[in-house]
Coordinates of C-alpha atoms in Angstrom, one line a residue:
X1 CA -11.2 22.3 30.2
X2 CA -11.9 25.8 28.8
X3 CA -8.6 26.2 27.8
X4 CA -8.5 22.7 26.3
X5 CA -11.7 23.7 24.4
X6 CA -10.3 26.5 22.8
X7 CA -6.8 25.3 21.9
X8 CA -9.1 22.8 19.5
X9 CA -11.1 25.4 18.3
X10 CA -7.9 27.5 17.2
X11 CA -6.3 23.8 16.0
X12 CA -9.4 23.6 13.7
X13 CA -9.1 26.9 12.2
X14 CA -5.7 26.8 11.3
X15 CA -5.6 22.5 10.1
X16 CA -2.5 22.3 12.4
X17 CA -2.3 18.8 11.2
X18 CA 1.7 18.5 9.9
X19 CA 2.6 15.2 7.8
X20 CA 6.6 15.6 8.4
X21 CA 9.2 14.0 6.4
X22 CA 10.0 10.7 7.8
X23 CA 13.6 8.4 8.3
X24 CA 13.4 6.7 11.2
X25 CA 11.4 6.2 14.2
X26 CA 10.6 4.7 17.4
X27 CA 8.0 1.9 17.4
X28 CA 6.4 2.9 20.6
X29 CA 2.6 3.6 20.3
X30 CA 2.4 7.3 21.3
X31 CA -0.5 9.0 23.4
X32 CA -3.1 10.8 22.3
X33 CA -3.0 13.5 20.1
X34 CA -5.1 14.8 18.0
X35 CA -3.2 17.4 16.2
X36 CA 0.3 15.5 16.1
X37 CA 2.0 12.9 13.6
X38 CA 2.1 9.3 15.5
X39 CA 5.6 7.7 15.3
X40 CA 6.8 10.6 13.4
X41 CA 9.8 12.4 14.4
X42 CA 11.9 14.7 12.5
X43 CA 14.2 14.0 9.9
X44 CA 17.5 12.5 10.7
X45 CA 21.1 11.3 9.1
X46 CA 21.6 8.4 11.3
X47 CA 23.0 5.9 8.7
X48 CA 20.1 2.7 9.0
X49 CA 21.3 -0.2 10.3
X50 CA 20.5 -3.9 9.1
X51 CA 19.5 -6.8 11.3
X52 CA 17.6 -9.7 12.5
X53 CA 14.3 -10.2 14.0
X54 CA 12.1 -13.4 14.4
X55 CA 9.0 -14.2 15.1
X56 CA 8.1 -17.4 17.3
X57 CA 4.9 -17.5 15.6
X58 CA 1.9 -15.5 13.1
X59 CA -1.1 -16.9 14.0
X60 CA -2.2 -18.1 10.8
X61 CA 0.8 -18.3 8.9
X62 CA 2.2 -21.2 11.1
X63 CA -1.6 -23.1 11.6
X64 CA -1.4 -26.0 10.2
X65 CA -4.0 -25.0 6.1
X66 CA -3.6 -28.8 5.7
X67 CA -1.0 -29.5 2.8
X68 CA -0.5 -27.8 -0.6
X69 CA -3.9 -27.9 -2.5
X70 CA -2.6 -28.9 -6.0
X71 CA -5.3 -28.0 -8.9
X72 CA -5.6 -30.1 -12.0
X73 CA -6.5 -27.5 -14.4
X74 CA -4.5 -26.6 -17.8
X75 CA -0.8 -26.3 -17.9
X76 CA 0.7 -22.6 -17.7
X77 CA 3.9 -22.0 -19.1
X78 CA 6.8 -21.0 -16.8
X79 CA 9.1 -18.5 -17.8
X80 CA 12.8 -19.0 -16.5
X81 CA 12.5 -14.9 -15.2
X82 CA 11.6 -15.2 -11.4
X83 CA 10.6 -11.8 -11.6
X84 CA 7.9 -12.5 -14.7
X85 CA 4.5 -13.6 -12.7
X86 CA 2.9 -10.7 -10.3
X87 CA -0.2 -9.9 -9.7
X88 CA -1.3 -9.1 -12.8
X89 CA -0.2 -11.5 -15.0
X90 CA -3.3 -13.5 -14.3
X91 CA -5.4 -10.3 -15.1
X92 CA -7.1 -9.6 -18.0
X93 CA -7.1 -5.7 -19.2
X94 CA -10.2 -3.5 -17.9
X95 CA -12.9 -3.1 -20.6
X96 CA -14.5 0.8 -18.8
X97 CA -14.8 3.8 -20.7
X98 CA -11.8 6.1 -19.8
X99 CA -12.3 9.4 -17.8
X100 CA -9.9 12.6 -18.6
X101 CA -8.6 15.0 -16.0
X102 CA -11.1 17.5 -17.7
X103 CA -14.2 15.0 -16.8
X104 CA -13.0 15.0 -13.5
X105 CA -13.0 18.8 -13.1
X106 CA -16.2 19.4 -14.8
X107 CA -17.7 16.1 -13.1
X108 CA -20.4 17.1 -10.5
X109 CA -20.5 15.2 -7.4
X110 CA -22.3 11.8 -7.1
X111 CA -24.2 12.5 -4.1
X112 CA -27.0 15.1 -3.4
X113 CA -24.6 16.6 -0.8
X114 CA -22.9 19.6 -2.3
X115 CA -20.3 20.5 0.8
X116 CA -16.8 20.8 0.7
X117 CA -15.1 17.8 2.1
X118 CA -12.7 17.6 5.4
X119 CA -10.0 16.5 3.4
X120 CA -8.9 15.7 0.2
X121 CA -6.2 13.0 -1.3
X122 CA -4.6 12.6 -4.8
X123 CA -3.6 8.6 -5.0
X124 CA -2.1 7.0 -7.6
X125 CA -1.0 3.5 -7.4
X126 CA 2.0 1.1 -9.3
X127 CA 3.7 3.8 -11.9
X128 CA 6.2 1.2 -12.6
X129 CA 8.4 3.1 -14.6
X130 CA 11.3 1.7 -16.3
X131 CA 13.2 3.4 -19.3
X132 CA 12.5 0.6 -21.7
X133 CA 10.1 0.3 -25.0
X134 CA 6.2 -1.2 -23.8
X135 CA 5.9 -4.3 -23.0
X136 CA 3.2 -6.8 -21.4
X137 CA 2.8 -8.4 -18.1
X138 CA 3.2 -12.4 -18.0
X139 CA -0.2 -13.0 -18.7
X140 CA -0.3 -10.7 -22.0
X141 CA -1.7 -7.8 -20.0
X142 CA 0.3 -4.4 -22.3
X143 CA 2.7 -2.1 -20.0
X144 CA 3.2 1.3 -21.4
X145 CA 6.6 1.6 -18.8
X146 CA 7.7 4.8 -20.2
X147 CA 4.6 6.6 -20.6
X148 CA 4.2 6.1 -16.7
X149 CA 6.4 8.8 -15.8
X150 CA 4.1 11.2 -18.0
X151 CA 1.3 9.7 -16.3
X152 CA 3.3 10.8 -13.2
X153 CA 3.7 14.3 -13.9
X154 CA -0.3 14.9 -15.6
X155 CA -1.1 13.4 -12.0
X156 CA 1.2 15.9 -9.3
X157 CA 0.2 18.8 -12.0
X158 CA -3.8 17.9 -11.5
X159 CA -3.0 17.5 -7.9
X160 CA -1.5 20.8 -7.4
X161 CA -3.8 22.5 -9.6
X162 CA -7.0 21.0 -7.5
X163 CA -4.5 21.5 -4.6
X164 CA -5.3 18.4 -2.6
X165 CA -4.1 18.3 1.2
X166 CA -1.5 15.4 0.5
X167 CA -0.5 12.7 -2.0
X168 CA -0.6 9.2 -1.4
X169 CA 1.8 7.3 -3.5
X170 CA 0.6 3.5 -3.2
X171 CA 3.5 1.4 -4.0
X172 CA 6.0 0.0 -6.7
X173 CA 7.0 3.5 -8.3
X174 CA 9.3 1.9 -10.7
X175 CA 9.5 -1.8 -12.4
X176 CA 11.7 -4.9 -11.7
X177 CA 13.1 -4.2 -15.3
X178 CA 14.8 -1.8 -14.4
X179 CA 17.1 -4.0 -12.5
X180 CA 17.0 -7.0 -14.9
X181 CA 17.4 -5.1 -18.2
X182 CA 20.4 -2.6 -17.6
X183 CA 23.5 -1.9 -15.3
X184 CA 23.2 -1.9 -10.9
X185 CA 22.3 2.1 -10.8
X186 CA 19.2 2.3 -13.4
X187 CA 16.7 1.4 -10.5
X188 CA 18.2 5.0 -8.6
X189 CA 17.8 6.9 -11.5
X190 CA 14.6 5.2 -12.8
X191 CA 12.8 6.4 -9.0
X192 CA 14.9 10.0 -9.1
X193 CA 12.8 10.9 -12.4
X194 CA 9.4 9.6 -11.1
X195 CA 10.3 12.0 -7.6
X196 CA 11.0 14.9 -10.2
X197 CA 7.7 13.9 -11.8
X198 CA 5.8 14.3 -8.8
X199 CA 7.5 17.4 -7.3
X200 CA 5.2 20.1 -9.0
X201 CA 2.7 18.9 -6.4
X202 CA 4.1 21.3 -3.7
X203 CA 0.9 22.3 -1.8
X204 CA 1.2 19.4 0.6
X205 CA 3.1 16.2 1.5
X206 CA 3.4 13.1 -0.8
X207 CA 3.2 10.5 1.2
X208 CA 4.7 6.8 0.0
X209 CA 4.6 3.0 0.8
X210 CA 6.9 0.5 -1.0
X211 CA 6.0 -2.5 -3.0
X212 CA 7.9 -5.6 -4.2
X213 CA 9.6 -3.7 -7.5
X214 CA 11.3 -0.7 -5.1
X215 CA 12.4 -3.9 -3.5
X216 CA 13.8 -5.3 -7.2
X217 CA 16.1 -2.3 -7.0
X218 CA 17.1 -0.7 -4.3
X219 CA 17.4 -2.3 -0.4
X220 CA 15.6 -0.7 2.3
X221 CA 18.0 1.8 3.4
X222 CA 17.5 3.1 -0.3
X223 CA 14.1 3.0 0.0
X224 CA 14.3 5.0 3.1
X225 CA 16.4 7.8 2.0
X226 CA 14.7 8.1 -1.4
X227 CA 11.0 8.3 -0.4
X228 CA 11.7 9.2 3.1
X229 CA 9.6 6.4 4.7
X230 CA 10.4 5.9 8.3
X231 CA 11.4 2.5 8.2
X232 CA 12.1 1.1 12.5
X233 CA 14.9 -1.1 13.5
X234 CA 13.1 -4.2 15.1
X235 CA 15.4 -5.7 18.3
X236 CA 17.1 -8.0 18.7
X237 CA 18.8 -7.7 15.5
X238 CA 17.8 -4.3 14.3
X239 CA 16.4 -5.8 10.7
X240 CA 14.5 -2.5 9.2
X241 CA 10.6 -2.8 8.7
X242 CA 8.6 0.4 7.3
X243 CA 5.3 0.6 9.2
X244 CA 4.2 4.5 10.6
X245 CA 1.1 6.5 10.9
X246 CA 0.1 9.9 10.7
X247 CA -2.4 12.3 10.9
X248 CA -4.0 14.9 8.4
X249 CA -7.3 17.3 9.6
X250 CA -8.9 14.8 11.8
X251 CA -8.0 11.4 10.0
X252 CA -5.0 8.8 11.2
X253 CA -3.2 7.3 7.5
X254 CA -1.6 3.8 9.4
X255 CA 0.2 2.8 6.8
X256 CA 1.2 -0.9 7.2
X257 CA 4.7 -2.5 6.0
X258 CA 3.5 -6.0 3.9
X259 CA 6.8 -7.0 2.9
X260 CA 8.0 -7.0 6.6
X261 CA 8.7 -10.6 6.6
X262 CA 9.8 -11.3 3.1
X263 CA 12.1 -12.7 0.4
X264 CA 13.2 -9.5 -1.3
X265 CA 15.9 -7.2 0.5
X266 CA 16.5 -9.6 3.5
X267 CA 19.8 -11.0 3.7
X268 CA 19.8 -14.7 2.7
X269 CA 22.3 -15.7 5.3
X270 CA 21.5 -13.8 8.5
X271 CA 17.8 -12.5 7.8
X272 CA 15.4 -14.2 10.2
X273 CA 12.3 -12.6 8.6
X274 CA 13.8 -14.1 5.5
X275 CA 13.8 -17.4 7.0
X276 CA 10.7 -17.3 7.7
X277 CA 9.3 -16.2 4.5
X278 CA 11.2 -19.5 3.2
X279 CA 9.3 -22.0 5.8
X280 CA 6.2 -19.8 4.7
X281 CA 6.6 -20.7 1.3
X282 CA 8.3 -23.8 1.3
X283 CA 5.2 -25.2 3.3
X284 CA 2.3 -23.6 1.6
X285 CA 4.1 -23.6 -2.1
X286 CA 5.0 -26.5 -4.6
X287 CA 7.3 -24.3 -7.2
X288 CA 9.7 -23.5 -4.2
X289 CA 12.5 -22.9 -4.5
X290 CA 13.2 -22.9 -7.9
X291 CA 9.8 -21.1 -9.2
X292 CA 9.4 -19.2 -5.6
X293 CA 7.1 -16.7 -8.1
X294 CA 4.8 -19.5 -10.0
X295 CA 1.2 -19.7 -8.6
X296 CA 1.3 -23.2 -10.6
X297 CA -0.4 -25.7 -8.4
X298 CA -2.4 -23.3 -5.9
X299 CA -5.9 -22.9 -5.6
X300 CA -8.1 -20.1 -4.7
X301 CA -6.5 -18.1 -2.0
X302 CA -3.3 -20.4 -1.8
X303 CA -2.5 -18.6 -4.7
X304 CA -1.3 -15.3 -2.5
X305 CA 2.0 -17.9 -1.8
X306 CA 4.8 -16.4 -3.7
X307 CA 7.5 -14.7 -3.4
X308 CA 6.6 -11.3 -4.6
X309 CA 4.0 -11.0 -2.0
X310 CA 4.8 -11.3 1.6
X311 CA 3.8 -11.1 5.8
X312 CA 3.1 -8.6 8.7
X313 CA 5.2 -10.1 11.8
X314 CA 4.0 -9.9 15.4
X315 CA 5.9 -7.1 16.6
X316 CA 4.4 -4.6 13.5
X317 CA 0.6 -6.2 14.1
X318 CA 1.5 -5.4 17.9
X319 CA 1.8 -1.6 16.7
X320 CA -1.6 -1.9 14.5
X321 CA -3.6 -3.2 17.7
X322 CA -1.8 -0.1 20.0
X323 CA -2.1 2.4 17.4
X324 CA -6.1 1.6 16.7
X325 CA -6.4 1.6 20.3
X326 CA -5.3 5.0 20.9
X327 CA -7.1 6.3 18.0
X328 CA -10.4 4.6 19.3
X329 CA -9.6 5.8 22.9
X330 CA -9.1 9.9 21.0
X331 CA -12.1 9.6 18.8
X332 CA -10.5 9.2 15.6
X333 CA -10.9 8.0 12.2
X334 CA -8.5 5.3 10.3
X335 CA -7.8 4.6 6.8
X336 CA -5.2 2.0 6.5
X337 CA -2.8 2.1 3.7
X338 CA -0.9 -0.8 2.1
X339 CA 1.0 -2.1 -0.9
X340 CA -0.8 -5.3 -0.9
X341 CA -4.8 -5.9 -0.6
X342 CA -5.9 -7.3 2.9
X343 CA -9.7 -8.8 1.6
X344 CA -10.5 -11.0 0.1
X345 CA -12.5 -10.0 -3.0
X346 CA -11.0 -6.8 -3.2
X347 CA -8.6 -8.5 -5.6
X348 CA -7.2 -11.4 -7.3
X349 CA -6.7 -13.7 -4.6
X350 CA -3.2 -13.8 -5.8
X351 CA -2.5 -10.7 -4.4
X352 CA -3.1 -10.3 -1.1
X353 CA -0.9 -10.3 1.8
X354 CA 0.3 -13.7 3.3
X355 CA -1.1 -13.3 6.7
X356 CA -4.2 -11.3 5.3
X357 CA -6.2 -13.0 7.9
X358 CA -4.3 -11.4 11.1
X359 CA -4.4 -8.0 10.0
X360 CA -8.2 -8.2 8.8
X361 CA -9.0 -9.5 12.2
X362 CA -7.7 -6.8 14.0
X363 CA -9.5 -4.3 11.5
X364 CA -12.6 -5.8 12.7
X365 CA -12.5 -5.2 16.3
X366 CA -12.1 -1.5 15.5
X367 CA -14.8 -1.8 13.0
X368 CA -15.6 1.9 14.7
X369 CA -12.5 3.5 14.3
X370 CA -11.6 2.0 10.7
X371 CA -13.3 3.8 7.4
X372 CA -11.1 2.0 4.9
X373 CA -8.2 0.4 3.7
X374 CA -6.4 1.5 0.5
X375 CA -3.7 -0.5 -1.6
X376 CA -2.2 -1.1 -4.7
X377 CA -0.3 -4.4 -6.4
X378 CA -3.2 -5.8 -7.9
X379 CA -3.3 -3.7 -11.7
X380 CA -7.0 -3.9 -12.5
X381 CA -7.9 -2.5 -9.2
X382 CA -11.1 -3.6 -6.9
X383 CA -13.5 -3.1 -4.3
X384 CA -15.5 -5.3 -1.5
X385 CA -17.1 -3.9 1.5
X386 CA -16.5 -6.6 4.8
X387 CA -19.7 -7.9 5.3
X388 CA -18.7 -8.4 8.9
X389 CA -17.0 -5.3 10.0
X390 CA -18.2 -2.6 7.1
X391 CA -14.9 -1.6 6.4
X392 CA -14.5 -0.3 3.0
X393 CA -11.6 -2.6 0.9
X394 CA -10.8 -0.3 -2.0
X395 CA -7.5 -1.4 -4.5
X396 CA -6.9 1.3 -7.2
X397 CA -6.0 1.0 -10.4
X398 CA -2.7 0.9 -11.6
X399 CA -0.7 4.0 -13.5
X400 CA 1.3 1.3 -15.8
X401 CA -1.2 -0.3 -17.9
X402 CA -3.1 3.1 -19.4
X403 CA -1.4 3.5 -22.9
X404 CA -0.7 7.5 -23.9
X405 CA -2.8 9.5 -23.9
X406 CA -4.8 8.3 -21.0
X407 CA -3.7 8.5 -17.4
X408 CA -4.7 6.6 -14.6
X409 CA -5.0 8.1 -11.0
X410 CA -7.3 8.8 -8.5
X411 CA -8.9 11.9 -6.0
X412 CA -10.3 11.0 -2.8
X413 CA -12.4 13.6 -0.7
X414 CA -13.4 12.7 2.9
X415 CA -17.0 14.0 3.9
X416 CA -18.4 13.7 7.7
X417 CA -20.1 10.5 6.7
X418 CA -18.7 9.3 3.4
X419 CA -15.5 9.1 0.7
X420 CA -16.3 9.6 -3.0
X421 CA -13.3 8.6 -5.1
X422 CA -13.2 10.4 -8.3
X423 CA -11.7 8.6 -10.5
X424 CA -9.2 9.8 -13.8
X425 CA -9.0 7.1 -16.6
X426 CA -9.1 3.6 -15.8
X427 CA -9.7 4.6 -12.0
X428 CA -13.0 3.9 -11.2
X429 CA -15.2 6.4 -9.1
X430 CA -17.5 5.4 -6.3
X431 CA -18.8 6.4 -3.3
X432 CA -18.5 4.9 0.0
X433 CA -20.4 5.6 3.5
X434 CA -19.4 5.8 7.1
X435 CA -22.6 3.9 8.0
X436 CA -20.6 0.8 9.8
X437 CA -18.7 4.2 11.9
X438 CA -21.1 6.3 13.4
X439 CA -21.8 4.8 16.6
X440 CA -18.3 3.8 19.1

C-alpha cells in the first residue's frame, strides 16, 4: 500500500495522464486505472473493415410512443435538398453582446475562488467550413462558411497561447455543401484545411467526435483516419461505430458515438444499423422516405425524428454502463461528450439524439460519477441542469454562424467543485457546481 501511495503521489506531480492518438480499439471495458487512457490503444494501419450489426431491441426506440403525432400548425415550405433542414434551421440568431479573445484574457473569474483549476479545455463546436460564399441555414439563420476556418485558426492560436491541457473538437468540422456544391474530393480537402487550422495548438491533444456533415462527406473509415477517432468493429458483422473514452489529470472524457445507428455512411443494402434507423423513422416519421429530413408534422420532441440525427445501440450503451461503473468503482469524475444533445431543454427538441431517453437514464444512476455532458449540433447553443440527477446539460455555441470579425469558441477550466466556461463571442460563460457529486 506504501508503494501504491507513492506511485500516485509521483503520478500527480508529473500529470501522467496521456490522451494517445486513436484508430481502432477493443470494446472491452478495461480495469481500473487511474492514470491510463480507457479503450485506447496505440496507433495502428490495420485497413477498417465495414460490416453489420443489429440490435434485437433499444428500449425506447422500439416502445410502442403511440402513432405519429401530426400538428396542425402553419405550412412550412419543403425544399427538394434533403440535406437543407438541421438543427438550426428552426433557430433564430442569438441576440447577446459578443465577447473578444482579449475579454476573455482580461476577464476575472466569476467566482470568489481565485485557484488555478485541475484542468483546462479549449472547445469549439460545428465549424462547418465549406469553400463557398455565406449563406443561411433553412430557416434564414446567416452562415459565414468561409470565415469558419479563420474562426478555427483565432481558436488553436488562443488555445495554445493560454496553453490549455487538450482541445475538444465537438462535431461537424466541415458542411454538407461541400459535398453537394463541388466534385467527390472537396469534403477531404475542405477537413485537411480546418486540421491545418487547428495544428498551432500543439501543447496537448485535440480531441474530436463526428457529426452528421463529416458524415455528408467522407464514410467512417475517412473519418477515422482523418481525425483519428477510434472507431470499434461491432460483431457479427464488423459495422464500424466510434464510441471511446479517456482520461486527462483525474477526469474520464466518454465520448459517445450518436450516429451509431444511422442513415448516413451505412450501406443501404447490407447495413443493419441502417435498417433500423429506417423502421425508426419510418414509424415515428410522416415525411419518410421522401423528406427523411422534414420535421413537418412532428410535435415537441417527436421532432428529434429525422434523418440527420440518429441512435446509440445496445452494444455501445453496454460500454456506457461498464465504463461508468469502473469509473464509479476508481473514484472518478465523468464528462460525457457528444455530437448531439441528450436533455431535453438543453436544445431544440429537434436536436437531440433518438434514443435520448436510454442514454440519460443510465447518466442518472451514476449521478455521482457524472459532472456533465457536452455537445454540439444544435447552433444557438444551451444549457439545463437534470433536475433529477444534477448533471450539468451544456450545448455550445456553434463556430459557423459568428460573421468576421467575431469568433465563437469556448474555455473550460475544471475546479475541485465546479466548471466555469469562459466563453469567446457568441459562447456564453457560466458557472456550474459539483454540488449533485460530492457524496458517492
Amino acid at each position: 500500500h506504501f508503494c501504491y501511495i507513492i506511485l500516485l503521489i509521483i503520478a500527480g506531480i508529473f500529470n501522467i495522464s496521456p490522451v494517445h492518438s486513436f484508430v481502432l480499439r477493443s470494446k472491452v471495458a478495461p480495469k481500473c486505472n487511474r492514470n491510463a487512457v480507457m479503450n485506447a490503444p496505440s496507433q495502428r494501419d490495420d485497413k477498417l473493415d465495414s460490416g453489420v450489426q443489429f440490435s434485437e431491441t433499444l428500449l425506447h426506440l422500439q416502445k410502442d410512443e403511440s402513432a405519429i403525432n401530426v400538428s396542425p400548425s402553419e405550412p412550412i415550405e419543403i425544399s427538394d435538398k434533403k440535406t437543407e433542414f438541421d438543427c438550426a434551421s428552426v433557430e433564430k440568431p442569438l441576440e447577446t453582446p459578443l465577447r473578444s479573445e482579449n475579454d476573455i484574457d482580461n476577464a476575472p473569474s466569476s467566482t470568489s475562488s481565485h485557484s488555478s483549476p485541475l484542468l483546462s479545455i479549449g472547445v469549439i463546436a460545428d465549424i462547418q467550413y465549406a469553400p463557398i460564399p455565406d449563406g443561411h441555414s433553412f430557416g434564414g439563420v446567416p452562415r459565414y462558411y468561409r470565415h469558419a476556418l479563420d474562426t478555427a485558426r483565432v481558436a488553436a492560436n488562443h488555445f495554445q497561447s493560454a496553453a490549455v491541457d487538450v482541445v475538444i473538437n465537438l462535431g461537424d468540422i466541415i458542411d454538407g455543401k461541400c459535398n453537394e456544391e463541388f466534385e467527390v474530393g472537396v469534403g477531404h480537402e475542405a477537413i485537411d484545411d480546418v486540421i491545418t487550422a487547428l495544428s498551432s495548438y500543439t501543447h496537448g491533444d485535440i480531441v474530436h467526435t463526428y457529426g452528421n456533415h463529416e458524415l455528408y462527406n467522407l464514410n467512417r473509415e475517412e473519418i477515422a483516419a482523418k481525425l483519428g477517432i477510434p472507431f470499434v468493429a461491432e460483431e457479427p458483422g464488423g459495422e464500424l461505430v466510434g464510441y471511446y473514452s479517456f482520461m486527462i489529470k483525474g477526469v474520464r472524457f466518454v465520448v459517445l458515438d450518436s450516429y451509431d445507428i444511422a442513415m448516413m455512411g451505412r450501406c443501404p443494402k447490407t447495413s443493419q444499423k441502417r435498417k433500423e434507423a429506417e423502421r425508426i423513422l419510418a414509424r415515428h416519421n410522416p415525411n419518410f422516405p421522401d423528406n427523411e429530413n422534414s420535421p413537418v408534422g412532428l410535435e415537441d420532441k417527436m421532432k428529434r425524428f429525422v434523418a440527420f440525427n440518429g441512435g446509440v445501440d445496445v452494444t455501445q450503451l453496454a460500454w456506457l454502463r461498464d465504463t461508468l461503473e469502473t469509473s464509479k468503482q476508481c473514484g472518478e469524475k465523468v464528462i460525457v461528450l457528444s455530437h448531439q444533445p441528450i436533455m431535453p431543454g438543453s436544445s431544440g427538441d429537434i436536436c437531440l439524439v433518438w434514443n435520448y431517453e436510454d442514454i440519460l437514464q443510465l447518466l442518472r444512476e451514476f449521478r455521482c460519477t457524472v459532472l456533465a455532458s457536452f455537445s454540439g449540433h444544435a447552433h444557438r447553443g444551451g444549457y439545463i441542469r437534470d433536475e433529477e440527477s444534477g448533471i450539468h446539460f451544456r450545448v455550445f455555441e456553434a463556430v459557423l454562424e459568428s460573421p468576421d470579425p467575431h469568433n465563437t469558441y469556448g474555455f473550460v477550466d475544471i475546479h475541485e467543485d465546479y466548471l466555469e466556461v469562459r466563453g469567446v463571442g457568441e459562447c456564453k460563460s457560466a458557472t456550474y457546481d459539483f454540488s449533485h457529486a460530492r457524496h458517492d
